[in-house]
């Protein structure tokens, strides 16, 4: 019998490593643009250091203020996994801190994302592994359970399934379904090349065609008044 709310699934369909690595160095903004601006984790979940985030989703759902299942996840997750903890956005208690995150770092995990609070913020800044969370509090967690591992979770308003591709940088995090990854990756890389060319043109002082702005305003019947506001 399935004990919903207190269960652990051991198997994940992890994406091909070559496919995953194809997103390395591609800005999250470019990826998000090629996903029609969907699947971007809420801006309240921020990075604690400048390490790039790229890996396979290993999902954890915890009871508010409790981290028992995160302890188990640290035992089960594999190098290259990103542990994503659905703590329901609660900020009253930290779900993790320096000891657990250093353990994750030394194990070779690709990152940890907490939709909730963490502590030991200064120590997290010095890790080699990226850590994202919604905030900081010194108040620690309980370790009673229940919770679930490798089930769908909600992280910053985005549903994340175990095995999804997780990409993050200073702008935030985007979640990619591996089934869509090949097409998204190709388009995001093309966009990156185009934007790099635009930026170089700006640096070189080349003019840009912005005629589309006036065309769009005209289509909106925008009134342009050669006078002061009164």
Short mmCIF file of C-alpha atoms in Angstrom, two decimals:
data_model
loop_
_atom_site.label_atom_id
_atom_site.label_comp_id
_atom_site.label_asym_id
_atom_site.label_seq_id
_atom_site.Cartn_x
_atom_site.Cartn_y
_atom_site.Cartn_z
CA UNK A 1 0.00 0.00 0.00
CA UNK A 2 1.33 3.44 -0.95
CA UNK A 3 1.85 5.71 2.05
CA UNK A 4 1.27 9.05 0.34
CA UNK A 5 3.10 11.81 2.18
CA UNK A 6 5.75 9.48 3.57
CA UNK A 7 7.44 7.55 0.79
CA UNK A 8 10.73 7.40 -1.09
CA UNK A 9 11.16 6.48 -4.75
CA UNK A 10 14.71 5.29 -5.40
CA UNK A 11 14.75 5.42 -9.22
CA UNK A 12 15.05 8.48 -11.48
CA UNK A 13 15.11 8.64 -15.27
CA UNK A 14 18.18 10.83 -15.55
CA UNK A 15 18.79 12.64 -18.87
CA UNK A 16 21.80 11.84 -21.02
CA UNK A 17 24.89 13.57 -19.65
CA UNK A 18 25.83 15.02 -23.05
CA UNK A 19 22.40 16.60 -23.35
CA UNK A 20 22.70 18.06 -19.88
CA UNK A 21 26.17 19.46 -20.49
CA UNK A 22 24.93 21.18 -23.64
CA UNK A 23 23.27 23.79 -21.40
CA UNK A 24 26.50 24.67 -19.60
CA UNK A 25 27.39 28.31 -20.18
CA UNK A 26 24.03 29.16 -21.76
CA UNK A 27 22.42 32.05 -19.84
CA UNK A 28 19.19 31.19 -18.08
CA UNK A 29 17.59 34.25 -19.68
CA UNK A 30 18.23 32.86 -23.17
CA UNK A 31 16.81 29.48 -22.19
CA UNK A 32 13.72 31.09 -20.63
CA UNK A 33 13.09 33.17 -23.75
CA UNK A 34 13.04 29.99 -25.82
CA UNK A 35 10.50 28.45 -23.41
CA UNK A 36 8.05 31.32 -23.92
CA UNK A 37 9.04 32.73 -20.51
CA UNK A 38 7.58 29.72 -18.67
CA UNK A 39 9.17 27.38 -16.08
CA UNK A 40 11.18 30.14 -14.39
CA UNK A 41 11.44 29.72 -10.63
CA UNK A 42 10.09 32.68 -8.65
CA UNK A 43 12.55 35.53 -8.11
CA UNK A 44 12.35 35.23 -4.31
CA UNK A 45 14.57 32.13 -4.57
CA UNK A 46 18.06 33.59 -4.90
CA UNK A 47 21.63 32.27 -5.17
CA UNK A 48 23.94 32.38 -2.16
CA UNK A 49 27.09 32.23 -4.25
CA UNK A 50 28.16 32.71 -7.86
CA UNK A 51 28.58 29.03 -8.78
CA UNK A 52 26.67 28.04 -11.94
CA UNK A 53 23.84 25.56 -11.39
CA UNK A 54 23.38 22.65 -13.79
CA UNK A 55 22.17 19.17 -13.00
CA UNK A 56 19.41 16.59 -12.72
CA UNK A 57 16.45 17.22 -10.42
CA UNK A 58 16.35 15.06 -7.28
CA UNK A 59 13.17 16.19 -5.56
CA UNK A 60 12.31 16.32 -1.87
CA UNK A 61 9.03 17.31 -0.22
CA UNK A 62 9.31 18.10 3.48
CA UNK A 63 6.90 19.04 6.22
CA UNK A 64 7.14 22.71 7.15
CA UNK A 65 10.14 23.31 9.47
CA UNK A 66 11.36 19.69 9.14
CA UNK A 67 14.36 18.27 7.25
CA UNK A 68 14.29 14.52 7.96
CA UNK A 69 13.75 13.67 4.28
CA UNK A 70 16.53 16.01 3.19
CA UNK A 71 18.94 14.02 5.37
CA UNK A 72 17.83 10.87 3.56
CA UNK A 73 18.11 12.62 0.18
CA UNK A 74 21.74 13.51 0.88
CA UNK A 75 22.39 9.81 1.35
CA UNK A 76 20.61 8.77 -1.86
CA UNK A 77 21.43 11.54 -4.36
CA UNK A 78 24.19 10.95 -6.89
CA UNK A 79 26.97 13.25 -8.13
CA UNK A 80 25.49 15.62 -10.69
CA UNK A 81 22.07 15.70 -9.03
CA UNK A 82 20.46 18.93 -7.84
CA UNK A 83 18.40 18.43 -4.69
CA UNK A 84 15.28 20.60 -4.84
CA UNK A 85 13.46 20.91 -1.52
CA UNK A 86 9.78 21.87 -1.45
CA UNK A 87 9.45 23.41 2.01
CA UNK A 88 6.24 25.22 0.99
CA UNK A 89 8.03 28.57 1.07
CA UNK A 90 8.08 28.60 4.87
CA UNK A 91 10.58 31.06 6.34
CA UNK A 92 10.17 30.30 10.05
CA UNK A 93 12.82 27.54 10.22
CA UNK A 94 15.96 26.87 8.21
CA UNK A 95 15.78 23.56 6.36
CA UNK A 96 19.54 23.24 6.01
CA UNK A 97 22.85 24.90 6.80
CA UNK A 98 26.62 24.63 6.58
CA UNK A 99 27.10 21.04 7.77
CA UNK A 100 24.57 19.46 5.39
CA UNK A 101 25.57 21.66 2.47
CA UNK A 102 29.27 20.93 2.88
CA UNK A 103 28.34 17.26 2.92
CA UNK A 104 26.45 17.73 -0.36
CA UNK A 105 29.37 19.65 -1.85
CA UNK A 106 31.92 16.98 -0.94
CA UNK A 107 29.64 14.29 -2.35
CA UNK A 108 29.74 15.97 -5.75
CA UNK A 109 26.14 17.10 -5.93
CA UNK A 110 25.46 19.78 -8.54
CA UNK A 111 23.51 22.03 -6.20
CA UNK A 112 20.72 22.47 -3.67
CA UNK A 113 17.60 24.62 -4.09
CA UNK A 114 15.28 25.24 -1.14
CA UNK A 115 11.84 26.79 -1.46
CA UNK A 116 12.15 27.97 2.10
CA UNK A 117 14.87 29.20 4.43
CA UNK A 118 18.47 28.18 5.11
CA UNK A 119 21.08 29.33 7.63
CA UNK A 120 24.86 29.81 7.84
CA UNK A 121 24.64 32.19 4.91
CA UNK A 122 28.28 33.29 5.03
CA UNK A 123 29.51 29.69 4.86
CA UNK A 124 27.21 28.96 1.91
CA UNK A 125 28.86 31.81 -0.01
CA UNK A 126 32.18 29.98 0.15
CA UNK A 127 31.00 26.57 -1.09
CA UNK A 128 32.03 25.21 -4.49
CA UNK A 129 28.44 24.01 -4.94
CA UNK A 130 25.60 26.42 -5.78
CA UNK A 131 22.90 26.92 -3.16
CA UNK A 132 19.63 28.76 -3.75
CA UNK A 133 16.95 29.57 -1.18
CA UNK A 134 14.16 32.02 -0.44
CA UNK A 135 15.75 33.46 2.69
CA UNK A 136 17.78 33.08 5.86
CA UNK A 137 16.97 32.46 9.50
CA UNK A 138 19.08 31.16 12.41
CA UNK A 139 16.17 29.05 13.70
CA UNK A 140 16.92 25.40 12.97
CA UNK A 141 14.65 22.59 11.73
CA UNK A 142 13.00 19.58 13.34
CA UNK A 143 13.76 16.04 12.21
CA UNK A 144 10.50 14.17 12.66
CA UNK A 145 9.09 13.83 9.13
CA UNK A 146 7.03 12.90 7.26
CA UNK A 147 7.88 13.77 3.65
CA UNK A 148 8.60 12.34 0.22
CA UNK A 149 11.53 11.85 -2.13
CA UNK A 150 11.46 11.81 -5.95
CA UNK A 151 7.86 12.88 -6.42
CA UNK A 152 6.63 16.03 -8.24
CA UNK A 153 7.28 19.14 -6.14
CA UNK A 154 6.58 22.86 -6.41
CA UNK A 155 9.65 25.10 -6.37
CA UNK A 156 9.02 28.81 -6.68
CA UNK A 157 5.70 28.22 -8.43
CA UNK A 158 7.12 25.71 -10.93
CA UNK A 159 6.26 22.01 -10.88
CA UNK A 160 9.51 20.00 -10.93
CA UNK A 161 9.61 16.30 -11.68
CA UNK A 162 12.50 14.04 -10.72
CA UNK A 163 14.87 13.83 -13.68
CA UNK A 164 14.12 17.32 -15.01
CA UNK A 165 17.07 19.47 -16.09
CA UNK A 166 17.86 22.35 -13.71
CA UNK A 167 19.83 25.38 -14.91
CA UNK A 168 20.62 28.42 -12.79
CA UNK A 169 22.78 31.53 -12.74
CA UNK A 170 22.69 34.98 -11.15
CA UNK A 171 19.33 35.69 -12.81
CA UNK A 172 17.59 32.68 -11.31
CA UNK A 173 16.57 29.13 -12.19
CA UNK A 174 14.76 27.51 -15.09
CA UNK A 175 13.38 23.95 -15.18
CA UNK A 176 13.51 21.96 -18.43
CA UNK A 177 11.63 18.80 -19.35
CA UNK A 178 14.26 16.48 -20.90
CA UNK A 179 11.79 15.61 -23.68
CA UNK A 180 11.95 19.24 -24.84
CA UNK A 181 15.62 19.82 -24.12
CA UNK A 182 17.18 19.24 -27.56
CA UNK A 183 15.04 21.87 -29.30
CA UNK A 184 15.27 24.35 -26.44
CA UNK A 185 19.03 23.99 -26.24
CA UNK A 186 19.51 24.61 -29.96
CA UNK A 187 17.31 27.72 -29.98
CA UNK A 188 18.86 29.12 -26.79
CA UNK A 189 22.35 28.78 -28.24
CA UNK A 190 21.26 30.52 -31.44
CA UNK A 191 19.80 33.35 -29.39
CA UNK A 192 23.00 33.64 -27.39
CA UNK A 193 25.04 34.03 -30.58
CA UNK A 194 22.65 36.72 -31.88
CA UNK A 195 22.74 38.64 -28.61
CA UNK A 196 26.52 38.50 -28.47
CA UNK A 197 26.62 40.03 -31.96
CA UNK A 198 24.22 42.79 -30.88
CA UNK A 199 26.28 43.57 -27.79
CA UNK A 200 29.47 43.73 -29.84
CA UNK A 201 27.76 46.11 -32.24
CA UNK A 202 26.77 48.38 -29.35
CA UNK A 203 30.36 48.35 -28.06
CA UNK A 204 31.57 49.24 -31.56
CA UNK A 205 29.11 52.12 -31.78
CA UNK A 206 27.04 50.65 -34.61
CA UNK A 207 23.45 51.96 -35.00
CA UNK A 208 20.57 49.64 -34.18
CA UNK A 209 17.31 49.42 -36.08
CA UNK A 210 14.62 50.23 -33.52
CA UNK A 211 11.90 51.06 -36.03
CA UNK A 212 9.81 48.22 -34.62
CA UNK A 213 9.15 50.32 -31.51
CA UNK A 214 7.27 53.03 -33.41
CA UNK A 215 5.45 50.42 -35.50
CA UNK A 216 4.23 48.71 -32.34
CA UNK A 217 3.15 52.01 -30.78
CA UNK A 218 1.30 52.94 -33.98
CA UNK A 219 -0.54 49.63 -33.93
CA UNK A 220 -1.62 50.49 -30.38
CA UNK A 221 -2.90 53.90 -31.52
CA UNK A 222 -0.55 55.43 -28.96
CA UNK A 223 -1.03 59.21 -28.77
CA UNK A 224 2.21 61.21 -29.01
CA UNK A 225 1.75 64.79 -27.78
CA UNK A 226 4.32 67.54 -28.49
CA UNK A 227 3.49 69.44 -25.32
CA UNK A 228 3.85 69.37 -21.50
CA UNK A 229 1.56 67.29 -19.34
CA UNK A 230 -1.16 69.45 -17.78
#
